mmCIF file of C-alpha atoms in Angstrom:
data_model
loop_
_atom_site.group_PDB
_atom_site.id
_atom_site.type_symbol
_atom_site.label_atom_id
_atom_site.label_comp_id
_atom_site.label_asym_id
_atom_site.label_seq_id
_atom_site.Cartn_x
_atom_site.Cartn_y
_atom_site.Cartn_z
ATOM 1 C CA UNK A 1 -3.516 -20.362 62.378
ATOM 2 C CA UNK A 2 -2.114 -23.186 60.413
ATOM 3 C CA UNK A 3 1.394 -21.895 58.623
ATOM 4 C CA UNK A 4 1.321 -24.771 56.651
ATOM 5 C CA UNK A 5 -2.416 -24.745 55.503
ATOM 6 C CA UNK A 6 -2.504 -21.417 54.245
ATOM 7 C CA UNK A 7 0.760 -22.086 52.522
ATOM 8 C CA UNK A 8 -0.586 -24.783 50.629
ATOM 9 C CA UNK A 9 -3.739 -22.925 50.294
ATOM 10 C CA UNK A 10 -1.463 -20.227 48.369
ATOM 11 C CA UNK A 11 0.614 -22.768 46.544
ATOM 12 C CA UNK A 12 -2.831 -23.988 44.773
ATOM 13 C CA UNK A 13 -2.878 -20.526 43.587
ATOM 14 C CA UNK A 14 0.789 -20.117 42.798
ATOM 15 C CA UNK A 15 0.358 -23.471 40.356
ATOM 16 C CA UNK A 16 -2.795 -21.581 38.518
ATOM 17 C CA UNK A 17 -0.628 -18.860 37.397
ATOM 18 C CA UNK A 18 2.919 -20.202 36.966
ATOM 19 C CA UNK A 19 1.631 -23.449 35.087
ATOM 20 C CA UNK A 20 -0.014 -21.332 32.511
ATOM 21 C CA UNK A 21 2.929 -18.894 32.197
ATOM 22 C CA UNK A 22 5.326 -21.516 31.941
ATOM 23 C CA UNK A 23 3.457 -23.675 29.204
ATOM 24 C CA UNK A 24 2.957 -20.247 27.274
ATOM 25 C CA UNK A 25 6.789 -20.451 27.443
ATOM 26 C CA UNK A 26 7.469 -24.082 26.604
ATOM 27 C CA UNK A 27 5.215 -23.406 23.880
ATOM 28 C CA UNK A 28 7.150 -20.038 22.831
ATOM 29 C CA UNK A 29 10.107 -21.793 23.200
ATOM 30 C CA UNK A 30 8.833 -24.842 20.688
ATOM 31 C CA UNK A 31 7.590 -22.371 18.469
ATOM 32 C CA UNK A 32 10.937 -20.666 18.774
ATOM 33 C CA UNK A 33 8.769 -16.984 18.443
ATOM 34 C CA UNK A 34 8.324 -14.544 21.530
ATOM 35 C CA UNK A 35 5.034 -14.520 20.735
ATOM 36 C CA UNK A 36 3.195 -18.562 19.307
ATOM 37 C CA UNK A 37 -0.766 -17.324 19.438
ATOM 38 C CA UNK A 38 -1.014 -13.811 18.197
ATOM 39 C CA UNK A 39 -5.320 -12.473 17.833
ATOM 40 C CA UNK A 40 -5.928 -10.218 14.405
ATOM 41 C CA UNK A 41 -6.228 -6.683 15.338
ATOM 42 C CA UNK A 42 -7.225 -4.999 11.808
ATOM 43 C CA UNK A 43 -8.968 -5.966 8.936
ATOM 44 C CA UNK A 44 -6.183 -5.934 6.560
ATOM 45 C CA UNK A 45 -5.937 -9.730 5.463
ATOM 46 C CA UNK A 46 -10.011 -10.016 5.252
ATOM 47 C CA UNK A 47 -11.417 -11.965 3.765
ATOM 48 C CA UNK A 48 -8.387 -14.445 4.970
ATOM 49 C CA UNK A 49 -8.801 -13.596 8.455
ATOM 50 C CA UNK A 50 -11.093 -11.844 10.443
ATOM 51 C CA UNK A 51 -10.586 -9.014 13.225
ATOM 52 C CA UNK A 52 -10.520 -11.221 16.468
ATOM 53 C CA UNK A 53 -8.826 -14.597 14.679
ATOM 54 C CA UNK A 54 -6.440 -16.592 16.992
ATOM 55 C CA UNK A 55 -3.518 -17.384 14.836
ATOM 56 C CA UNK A 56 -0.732 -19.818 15.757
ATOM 57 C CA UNK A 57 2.519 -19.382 14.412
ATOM 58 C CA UNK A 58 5.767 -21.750 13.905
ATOM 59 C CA UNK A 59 9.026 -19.541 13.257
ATOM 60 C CA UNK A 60 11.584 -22.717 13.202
ATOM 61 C CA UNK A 61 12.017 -22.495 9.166
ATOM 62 C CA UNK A 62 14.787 -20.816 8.003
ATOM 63 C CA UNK A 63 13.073 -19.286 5.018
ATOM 64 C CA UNK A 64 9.252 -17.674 3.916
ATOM 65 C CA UNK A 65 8.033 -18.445 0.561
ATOM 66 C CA UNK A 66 6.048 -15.965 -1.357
ATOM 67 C CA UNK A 67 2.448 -16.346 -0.338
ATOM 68 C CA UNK A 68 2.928 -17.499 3.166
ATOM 69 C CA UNK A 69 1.025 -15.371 6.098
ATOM 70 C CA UNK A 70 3.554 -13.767 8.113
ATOM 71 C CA UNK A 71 3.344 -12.261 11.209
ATOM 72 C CA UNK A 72 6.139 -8.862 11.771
ATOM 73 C CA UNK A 73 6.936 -6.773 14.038
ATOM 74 C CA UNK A 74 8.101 -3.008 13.165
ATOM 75 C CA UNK A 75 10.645 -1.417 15.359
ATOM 76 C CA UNK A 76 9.060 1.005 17.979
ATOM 77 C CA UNK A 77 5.930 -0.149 17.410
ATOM 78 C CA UNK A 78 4.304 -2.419 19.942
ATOM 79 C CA UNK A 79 1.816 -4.306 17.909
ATOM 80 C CA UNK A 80 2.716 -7.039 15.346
ATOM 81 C CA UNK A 81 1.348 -6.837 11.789
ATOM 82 C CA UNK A 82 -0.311 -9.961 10.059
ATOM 83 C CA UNK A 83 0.437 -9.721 5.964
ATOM 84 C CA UNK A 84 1.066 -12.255 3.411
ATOM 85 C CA UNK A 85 4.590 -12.159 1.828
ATOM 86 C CA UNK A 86 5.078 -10.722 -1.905
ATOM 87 C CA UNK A 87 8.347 -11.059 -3.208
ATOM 88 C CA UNK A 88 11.461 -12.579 -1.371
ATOM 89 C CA UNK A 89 15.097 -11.821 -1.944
ATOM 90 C CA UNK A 90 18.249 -13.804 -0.381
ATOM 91 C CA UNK A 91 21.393 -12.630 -0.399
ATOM 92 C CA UNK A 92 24.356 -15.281 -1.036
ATOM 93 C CA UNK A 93 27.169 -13.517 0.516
ATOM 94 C CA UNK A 94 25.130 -13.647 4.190
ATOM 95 C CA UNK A 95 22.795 -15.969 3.322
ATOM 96 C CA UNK A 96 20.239 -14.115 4.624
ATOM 97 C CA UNK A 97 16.498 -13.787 3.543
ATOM 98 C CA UNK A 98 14.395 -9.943 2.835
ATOM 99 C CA UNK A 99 10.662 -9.913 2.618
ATOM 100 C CA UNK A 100 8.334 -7.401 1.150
ATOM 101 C CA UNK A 101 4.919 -8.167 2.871
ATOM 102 C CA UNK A 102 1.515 -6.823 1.713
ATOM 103 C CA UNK A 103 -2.089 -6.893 3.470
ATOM 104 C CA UNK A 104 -4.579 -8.761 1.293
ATOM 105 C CA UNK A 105 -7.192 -6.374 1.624
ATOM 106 C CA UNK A 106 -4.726 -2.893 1.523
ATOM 107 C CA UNK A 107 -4.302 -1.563 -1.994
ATOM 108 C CA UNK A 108 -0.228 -1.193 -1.826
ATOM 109 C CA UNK A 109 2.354 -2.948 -0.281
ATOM 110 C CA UNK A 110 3.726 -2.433 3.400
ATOM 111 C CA UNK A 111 7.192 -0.517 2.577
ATOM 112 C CA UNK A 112 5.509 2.920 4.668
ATOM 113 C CA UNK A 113 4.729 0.655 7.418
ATOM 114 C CA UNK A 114 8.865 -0.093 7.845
ATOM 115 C CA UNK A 115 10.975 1.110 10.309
ATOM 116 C CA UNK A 116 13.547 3.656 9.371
ATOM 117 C CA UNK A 117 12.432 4.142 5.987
ATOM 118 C CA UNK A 118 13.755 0.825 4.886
ATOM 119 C CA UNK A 119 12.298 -1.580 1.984
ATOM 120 C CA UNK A 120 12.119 -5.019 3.451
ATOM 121 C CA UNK A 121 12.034 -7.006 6.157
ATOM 122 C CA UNK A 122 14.611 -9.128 7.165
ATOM 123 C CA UNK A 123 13.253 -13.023 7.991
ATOM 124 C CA UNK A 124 15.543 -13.703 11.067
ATOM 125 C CA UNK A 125 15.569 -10.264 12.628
ATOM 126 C CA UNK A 126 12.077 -9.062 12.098
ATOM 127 C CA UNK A 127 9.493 -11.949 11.565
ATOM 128 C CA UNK A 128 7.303 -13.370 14.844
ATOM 129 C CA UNK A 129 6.369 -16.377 12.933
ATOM 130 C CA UNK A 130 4.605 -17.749 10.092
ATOM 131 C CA UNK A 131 0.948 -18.469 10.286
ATOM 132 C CA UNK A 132 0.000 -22.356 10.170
ATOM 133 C CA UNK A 133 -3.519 -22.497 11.597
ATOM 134 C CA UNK A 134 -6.178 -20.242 13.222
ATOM 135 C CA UNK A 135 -9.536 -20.091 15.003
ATOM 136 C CA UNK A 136 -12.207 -17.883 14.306
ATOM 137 C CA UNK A 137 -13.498 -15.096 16.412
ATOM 138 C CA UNK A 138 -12.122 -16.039 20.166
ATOM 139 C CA UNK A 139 -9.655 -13.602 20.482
ATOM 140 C CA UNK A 140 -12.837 -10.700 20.081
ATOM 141 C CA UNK A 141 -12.340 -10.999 24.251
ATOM 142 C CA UNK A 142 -8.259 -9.990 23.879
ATOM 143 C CA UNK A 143 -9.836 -7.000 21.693
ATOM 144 C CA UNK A 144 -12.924 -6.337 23.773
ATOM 145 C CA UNK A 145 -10.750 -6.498 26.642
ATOM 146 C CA UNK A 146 -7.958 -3.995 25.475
ATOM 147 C CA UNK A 147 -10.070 -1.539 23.691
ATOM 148 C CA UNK A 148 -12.967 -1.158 26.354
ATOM 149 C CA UNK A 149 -11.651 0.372 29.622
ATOM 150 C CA UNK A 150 -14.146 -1.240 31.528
ATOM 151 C CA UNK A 151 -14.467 -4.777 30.187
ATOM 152 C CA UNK A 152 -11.050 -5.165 31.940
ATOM 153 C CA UNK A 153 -12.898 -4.540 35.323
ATOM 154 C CA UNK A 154 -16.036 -6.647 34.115
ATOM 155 C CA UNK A 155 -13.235 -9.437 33.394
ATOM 156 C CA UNK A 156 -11.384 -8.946 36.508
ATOM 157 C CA UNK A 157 -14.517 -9.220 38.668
ATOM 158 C CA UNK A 158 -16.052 -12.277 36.758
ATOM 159 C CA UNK A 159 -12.517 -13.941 38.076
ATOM 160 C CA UNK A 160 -12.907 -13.068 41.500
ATOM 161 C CA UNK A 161 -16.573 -13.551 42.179
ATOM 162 C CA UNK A 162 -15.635 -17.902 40.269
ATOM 163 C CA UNK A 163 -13.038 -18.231 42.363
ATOM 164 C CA UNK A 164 -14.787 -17.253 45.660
ATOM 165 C CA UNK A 165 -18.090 -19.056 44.716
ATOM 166 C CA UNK A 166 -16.453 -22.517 43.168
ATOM 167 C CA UNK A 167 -15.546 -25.301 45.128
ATOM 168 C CA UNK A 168 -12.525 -25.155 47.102
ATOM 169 C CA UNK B 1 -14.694 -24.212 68.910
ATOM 170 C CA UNK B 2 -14.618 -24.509 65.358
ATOM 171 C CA UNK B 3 -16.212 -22.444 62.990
ATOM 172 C CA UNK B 4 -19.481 -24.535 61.669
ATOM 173 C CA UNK B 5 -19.416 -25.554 58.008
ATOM 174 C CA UNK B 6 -21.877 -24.982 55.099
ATOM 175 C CA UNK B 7 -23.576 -28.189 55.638
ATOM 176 C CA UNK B 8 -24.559 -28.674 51.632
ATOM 177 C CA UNK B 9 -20.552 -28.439 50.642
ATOM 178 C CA UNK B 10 -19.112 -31.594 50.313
ATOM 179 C CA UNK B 11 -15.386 -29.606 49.773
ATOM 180 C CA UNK B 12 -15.769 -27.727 53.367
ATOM 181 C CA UNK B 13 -17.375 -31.014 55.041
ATOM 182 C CA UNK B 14 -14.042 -32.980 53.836
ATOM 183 C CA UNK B 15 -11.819 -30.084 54.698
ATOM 184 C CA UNK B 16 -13.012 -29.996 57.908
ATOM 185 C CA UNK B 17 -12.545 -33.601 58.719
ATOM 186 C CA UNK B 18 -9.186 -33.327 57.219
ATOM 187 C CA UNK B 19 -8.267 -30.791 59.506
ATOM 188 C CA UNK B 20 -9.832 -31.902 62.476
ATOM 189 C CA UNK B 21 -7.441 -35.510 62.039
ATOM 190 C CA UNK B 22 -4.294 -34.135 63.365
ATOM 191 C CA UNK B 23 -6.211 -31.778 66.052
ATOM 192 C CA UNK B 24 -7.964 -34.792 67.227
ATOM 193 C CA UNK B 25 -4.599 -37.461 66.788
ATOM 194 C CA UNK B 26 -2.470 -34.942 68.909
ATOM 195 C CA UNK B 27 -5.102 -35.668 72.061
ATOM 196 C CA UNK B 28 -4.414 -39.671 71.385
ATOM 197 C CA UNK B 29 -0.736 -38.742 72.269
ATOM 198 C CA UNK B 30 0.282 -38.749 68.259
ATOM 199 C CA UNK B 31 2.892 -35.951 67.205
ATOM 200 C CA UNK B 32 2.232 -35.307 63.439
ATOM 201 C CA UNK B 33 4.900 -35.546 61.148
ATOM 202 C CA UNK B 34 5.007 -32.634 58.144
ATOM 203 C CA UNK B 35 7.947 -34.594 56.088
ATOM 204 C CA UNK B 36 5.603 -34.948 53.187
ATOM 205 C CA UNK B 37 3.989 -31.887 53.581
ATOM 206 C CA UNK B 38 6.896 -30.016 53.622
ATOM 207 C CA UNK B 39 8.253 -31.182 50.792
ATOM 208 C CA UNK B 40 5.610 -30.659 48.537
ATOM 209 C CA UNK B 41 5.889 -27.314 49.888
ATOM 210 C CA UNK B 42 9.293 -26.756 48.814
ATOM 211 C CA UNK B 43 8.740 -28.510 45.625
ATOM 212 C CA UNK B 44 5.759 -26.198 45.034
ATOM 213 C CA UNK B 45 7.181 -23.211 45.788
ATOM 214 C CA UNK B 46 10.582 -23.548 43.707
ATOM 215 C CA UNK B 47 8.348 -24.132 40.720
ATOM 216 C CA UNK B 48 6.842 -20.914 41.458
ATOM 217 C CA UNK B 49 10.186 -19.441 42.112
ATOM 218 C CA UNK B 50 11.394 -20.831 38.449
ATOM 219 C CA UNK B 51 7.905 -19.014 36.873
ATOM 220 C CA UNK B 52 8.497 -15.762 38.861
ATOM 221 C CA UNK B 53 12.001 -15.533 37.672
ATOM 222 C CA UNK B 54 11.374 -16.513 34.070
ATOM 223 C CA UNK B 55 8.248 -13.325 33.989
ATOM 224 C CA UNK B 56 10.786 -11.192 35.443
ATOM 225 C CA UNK B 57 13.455 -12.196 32.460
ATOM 226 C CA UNK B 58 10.748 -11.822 30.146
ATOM 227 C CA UNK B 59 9.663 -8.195 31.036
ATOM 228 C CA UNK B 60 13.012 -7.073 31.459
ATOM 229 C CA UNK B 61 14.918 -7.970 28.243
ATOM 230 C CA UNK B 62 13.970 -9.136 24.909
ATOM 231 C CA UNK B 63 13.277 -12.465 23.896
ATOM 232 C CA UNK B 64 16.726 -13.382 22.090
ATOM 233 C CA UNK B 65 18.682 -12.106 25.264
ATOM 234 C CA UNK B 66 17.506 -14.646 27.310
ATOM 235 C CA UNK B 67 16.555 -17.320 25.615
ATOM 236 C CA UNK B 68 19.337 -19.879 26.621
ATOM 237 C CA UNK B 69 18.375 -18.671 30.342
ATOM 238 C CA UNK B 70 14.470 -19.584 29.433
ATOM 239 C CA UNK B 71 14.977 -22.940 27.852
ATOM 240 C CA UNK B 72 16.745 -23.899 31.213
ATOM 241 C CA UNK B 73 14.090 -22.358 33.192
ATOM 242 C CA UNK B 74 11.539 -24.071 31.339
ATOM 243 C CA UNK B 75 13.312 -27.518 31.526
ATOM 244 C CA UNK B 76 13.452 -27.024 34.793
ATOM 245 C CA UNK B 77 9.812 -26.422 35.724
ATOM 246 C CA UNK B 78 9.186 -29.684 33.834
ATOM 247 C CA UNK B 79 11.171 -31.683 35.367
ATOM 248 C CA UNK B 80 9.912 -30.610 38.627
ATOM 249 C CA UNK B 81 6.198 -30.901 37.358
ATOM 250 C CA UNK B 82 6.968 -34.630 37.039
ATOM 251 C CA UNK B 83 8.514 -35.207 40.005
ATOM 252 C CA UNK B 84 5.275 -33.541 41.902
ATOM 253 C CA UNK B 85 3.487 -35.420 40.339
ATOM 254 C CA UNK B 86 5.375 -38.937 41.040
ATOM 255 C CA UNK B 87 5.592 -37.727 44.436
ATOM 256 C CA UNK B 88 1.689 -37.835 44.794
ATOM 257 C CA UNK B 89 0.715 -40.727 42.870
ATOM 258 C CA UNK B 90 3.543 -42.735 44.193
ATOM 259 C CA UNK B 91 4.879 -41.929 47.057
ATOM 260 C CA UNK B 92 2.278 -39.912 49.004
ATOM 261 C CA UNK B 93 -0.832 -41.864 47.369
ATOM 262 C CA UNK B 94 -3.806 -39.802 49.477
ATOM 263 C CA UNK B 95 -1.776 -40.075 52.655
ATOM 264 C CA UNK B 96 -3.920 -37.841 54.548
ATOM 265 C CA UNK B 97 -2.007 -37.743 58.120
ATOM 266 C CA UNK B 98 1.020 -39.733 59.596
ATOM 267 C CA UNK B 99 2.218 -39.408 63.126
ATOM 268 C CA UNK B 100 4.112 -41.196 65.397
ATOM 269 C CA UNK B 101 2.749 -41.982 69.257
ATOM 270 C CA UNK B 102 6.627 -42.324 70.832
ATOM 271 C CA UNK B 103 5.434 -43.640 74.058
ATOM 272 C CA UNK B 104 4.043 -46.843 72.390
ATOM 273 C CA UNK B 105 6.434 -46.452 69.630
ATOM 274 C CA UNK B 106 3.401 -46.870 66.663
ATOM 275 C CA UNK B 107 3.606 -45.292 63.665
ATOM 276 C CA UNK B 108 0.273 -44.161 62.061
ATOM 277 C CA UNK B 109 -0.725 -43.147 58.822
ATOM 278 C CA UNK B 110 -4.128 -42.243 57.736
ATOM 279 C CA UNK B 111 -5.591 -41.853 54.284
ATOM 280 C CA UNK B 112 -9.415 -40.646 54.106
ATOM 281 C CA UNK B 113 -11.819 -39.651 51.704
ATOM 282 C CA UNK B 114 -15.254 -38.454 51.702
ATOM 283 C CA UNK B 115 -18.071 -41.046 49.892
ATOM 284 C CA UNK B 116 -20.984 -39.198 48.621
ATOM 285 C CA UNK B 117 -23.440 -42.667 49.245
ATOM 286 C CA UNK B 118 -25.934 -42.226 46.657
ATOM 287 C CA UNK B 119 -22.917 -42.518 44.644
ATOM 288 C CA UNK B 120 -23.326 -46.480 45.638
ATOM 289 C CA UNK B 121 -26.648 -46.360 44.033
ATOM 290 C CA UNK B 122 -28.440 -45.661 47.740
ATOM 291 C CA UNK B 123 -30.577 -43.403 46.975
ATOM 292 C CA UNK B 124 -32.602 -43.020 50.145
ATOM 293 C CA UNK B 125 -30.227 -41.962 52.049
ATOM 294 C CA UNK B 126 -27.663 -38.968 51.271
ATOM 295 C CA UNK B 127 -25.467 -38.228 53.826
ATOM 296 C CA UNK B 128 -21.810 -38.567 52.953
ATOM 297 C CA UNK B 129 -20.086 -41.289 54.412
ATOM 298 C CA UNK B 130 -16.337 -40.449 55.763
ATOM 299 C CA UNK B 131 -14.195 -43.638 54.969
ATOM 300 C CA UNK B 132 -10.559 -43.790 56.947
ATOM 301 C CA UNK B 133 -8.435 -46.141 56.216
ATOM 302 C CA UNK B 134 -6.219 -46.499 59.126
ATOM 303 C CA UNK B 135 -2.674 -48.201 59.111
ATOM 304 C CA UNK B 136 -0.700 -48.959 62.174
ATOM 305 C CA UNK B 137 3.275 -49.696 62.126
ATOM 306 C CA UNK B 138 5.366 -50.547 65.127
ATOM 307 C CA UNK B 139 8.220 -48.637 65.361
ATOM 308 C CA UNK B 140 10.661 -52.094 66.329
ATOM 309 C CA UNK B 141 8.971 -54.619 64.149
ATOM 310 C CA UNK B 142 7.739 -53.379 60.661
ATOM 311 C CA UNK B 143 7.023 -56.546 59.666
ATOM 312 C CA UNK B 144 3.758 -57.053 61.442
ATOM 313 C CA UNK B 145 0.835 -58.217 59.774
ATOM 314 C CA UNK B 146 -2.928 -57.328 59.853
ATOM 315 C CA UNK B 147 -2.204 -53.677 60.294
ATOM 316 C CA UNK B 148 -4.716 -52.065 58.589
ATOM 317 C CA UNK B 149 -7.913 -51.090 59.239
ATOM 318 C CA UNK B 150 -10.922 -49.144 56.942
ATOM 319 C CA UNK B 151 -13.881 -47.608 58.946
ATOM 320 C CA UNK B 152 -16.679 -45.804 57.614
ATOM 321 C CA UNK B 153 -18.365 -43.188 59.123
ATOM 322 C CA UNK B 154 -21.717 -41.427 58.572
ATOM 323 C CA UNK B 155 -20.923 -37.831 58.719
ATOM 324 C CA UNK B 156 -24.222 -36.693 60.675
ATOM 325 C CA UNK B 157 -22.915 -39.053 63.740
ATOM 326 C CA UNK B 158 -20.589 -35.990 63.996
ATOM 327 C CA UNK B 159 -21.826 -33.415 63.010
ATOM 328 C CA UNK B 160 -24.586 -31.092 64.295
ATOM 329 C CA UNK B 161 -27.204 -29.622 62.425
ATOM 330 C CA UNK B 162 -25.761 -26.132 62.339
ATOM 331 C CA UNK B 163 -22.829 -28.037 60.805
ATOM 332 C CA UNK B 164 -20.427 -27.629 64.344
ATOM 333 C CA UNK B 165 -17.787 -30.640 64.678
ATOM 334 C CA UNK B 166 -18.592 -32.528 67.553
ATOM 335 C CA UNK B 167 -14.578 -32.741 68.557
ATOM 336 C CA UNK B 168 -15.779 -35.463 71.702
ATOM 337 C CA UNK B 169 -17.225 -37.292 69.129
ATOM 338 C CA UNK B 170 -14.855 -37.688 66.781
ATOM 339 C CA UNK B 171 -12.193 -38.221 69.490
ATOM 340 C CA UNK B 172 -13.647 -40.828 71.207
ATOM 341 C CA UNK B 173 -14.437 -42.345 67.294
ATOM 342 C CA UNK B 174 -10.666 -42.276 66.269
ATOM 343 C CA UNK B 175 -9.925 -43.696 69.813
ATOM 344 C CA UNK B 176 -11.936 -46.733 69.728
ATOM 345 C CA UNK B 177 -11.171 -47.272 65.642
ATOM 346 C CA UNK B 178 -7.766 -47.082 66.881
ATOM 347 C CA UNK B 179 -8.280 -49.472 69.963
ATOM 348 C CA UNK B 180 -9.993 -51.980 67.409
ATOM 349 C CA UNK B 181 -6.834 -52.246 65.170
ATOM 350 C CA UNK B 182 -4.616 -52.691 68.246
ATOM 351 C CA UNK B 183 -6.945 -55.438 69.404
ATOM 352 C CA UNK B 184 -7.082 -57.199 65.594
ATOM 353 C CA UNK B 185 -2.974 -56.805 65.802
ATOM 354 C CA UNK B 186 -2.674 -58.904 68.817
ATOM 355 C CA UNK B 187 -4.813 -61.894 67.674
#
């Protein structure tokens, strides 16, 4: 056996997956939001966006306006929310900026969707990012995938079989 | 013996040939040298070093904790991106093999690829041609001229039909390409 080979042989693999987690980075980190390309889980902001949208977000402006998408995340709860921002407060003293975000298509505003029973959302602390473009329907695989136990296996499989039939 | 290849793969046919070079070189008295090799390897695997340890900051705190540690991490990876990729386009530029024969003191470095001749607009005839491009460098004098060599070679001359390596073959082949260039050095 060949040490060095199979090492490179590995190393081809190693670049697949640390190239595409470190641009994900780069591009989290240009964003300057944990999370740049969120997909639309609910049907809340119809007929906006879609369940299964790709959104992209940019989270390097200090402050929303009213009427901009933005994407939140509630304490405790995993999943960020995608709602368009309804009234905006700042406070001079800390110079800091409090949202109250609503779904297009929900009939009331998000204040029982809050953690800890507060009123607002706070535009450094809680907000992912605000929405500045999106493509239709391609993340229906991220939903497919996470919602149908086996689709994860179908996926998984797919991958495998490629990479053992494709060249090289 | 080797293992036969899947005579309709162009990928396994050059693989093969690739590998057999050193093989092959180490019976004409040449010791391979890994310098490149090994550095690529080292440059390869600190990038994924860099990635592994950035996922492992990433699942184990929250974004804002380490986010001066990412933006280094991620710098980092970039940088050495672009010096992989100088390092092949520059430095290594298809080197395929280089060894050194210490009893004649000859430096040899080998770049190959595989032609796929109907590619040259051929089209009766298919096979794949191997093209090395040989390059010879004495040891003392590195200033000699008419050093280099390109030889083409028709892949079914070595080759069976079950797709085995003909190792003879290919020796005596790289022997007498070899023999030719010393030949063209002296006149």
């Amino acid at each position: 056996m060949n040490l060095r080979l199979e090492l490179t042989k590995l190393l081809n693999l190693c670049f697949v997956l640390s190239s595409t987690f470190m641009m994900w980075k780069g591009l989290s980190i240009f964003a300057n939001s944990h999370s740049p390309i969120v997909v639309v889980l609910s049907g809340s902001m119809e007929p906006a966006f879609q369940r299964g949208d790709i959104l992209f977000l940019w989270n390097r402006n200090v402050e929303s306006k009213v009427g901009d998408i933005v994407v939140y995340e509630v304490e405790g709860k995993p999943i960020p929310i995608v709602h368009r921002v309804l009234r905006e407060h700042h406070s001079e003293k800390t110079n800091k900026q409090f949202l109250l975000t609503k779904g297009d298509n929900n009939a009331g505003n998000d204040i029982p969707l809050y953690a800890n029973r507060k009123v607002y959302l706070q535009k450094d602390k809680d907000i992912v990012g605000t929405v500045k473009g999106y493509f239709p329907l391609l993340g229906y695989v991220t939903i497919w995938v996470t919602e149908n136990k086996y689709a994860k296996f179908a996926l998984l499989g797919f991958l495998g079989l490629s990479s053992l039939l494709g060249d090289e | 013996m080797s293992k036969p290849i899947n005579v309709y793969s162009i990928p396994e046919l050059r693989q093969a040939l690739d590998e057999a070079l050193p093989i092959t070189l180490k019976r004409l008295n040449y010791t391979q040298s890994h310098l490149f090799q090994d550095i690529k390897l080292g440059l390869g695997y600190s990038m994924g070093l860099i990635a592994a340890t950035s996922f492992l900051l990433d699942k184990k705190f929250k974004w804002n904790q380490t986010l001066f540690y990412q933006k280094l991490l991620v710098g980092l990876y970039f940088i050495l991106s672009i010096t992989f990729w100088i390092f092949n386009h520059f430095i290594e530029k298809g080197l395929t093999y280089q060894g050194i024969n210490k009893k004649d003191s000859i430096k040899l470095k080998i770049m190959s690829r595989l032609i796929e001749n109907n590619s040259r607009g051929n089209s009766n005839n298919d096979t794949p041609i191997y093209q090395i491009h040989f390059k010879l460098i004495n040891v003392n004098n590195s200033t000699e001229k008419n050093n280099e060599l390109t030889s083409e070679l028709l892949v079914t001359k070595i080759f069976s039909e079950q797709g085995y390596l003909q190792t003879n073959l290919f020796y005596e082949y790289l022997n007498d390409q070899i023999n030719l260039l010393k030949e063209k050095k002296k006149n």
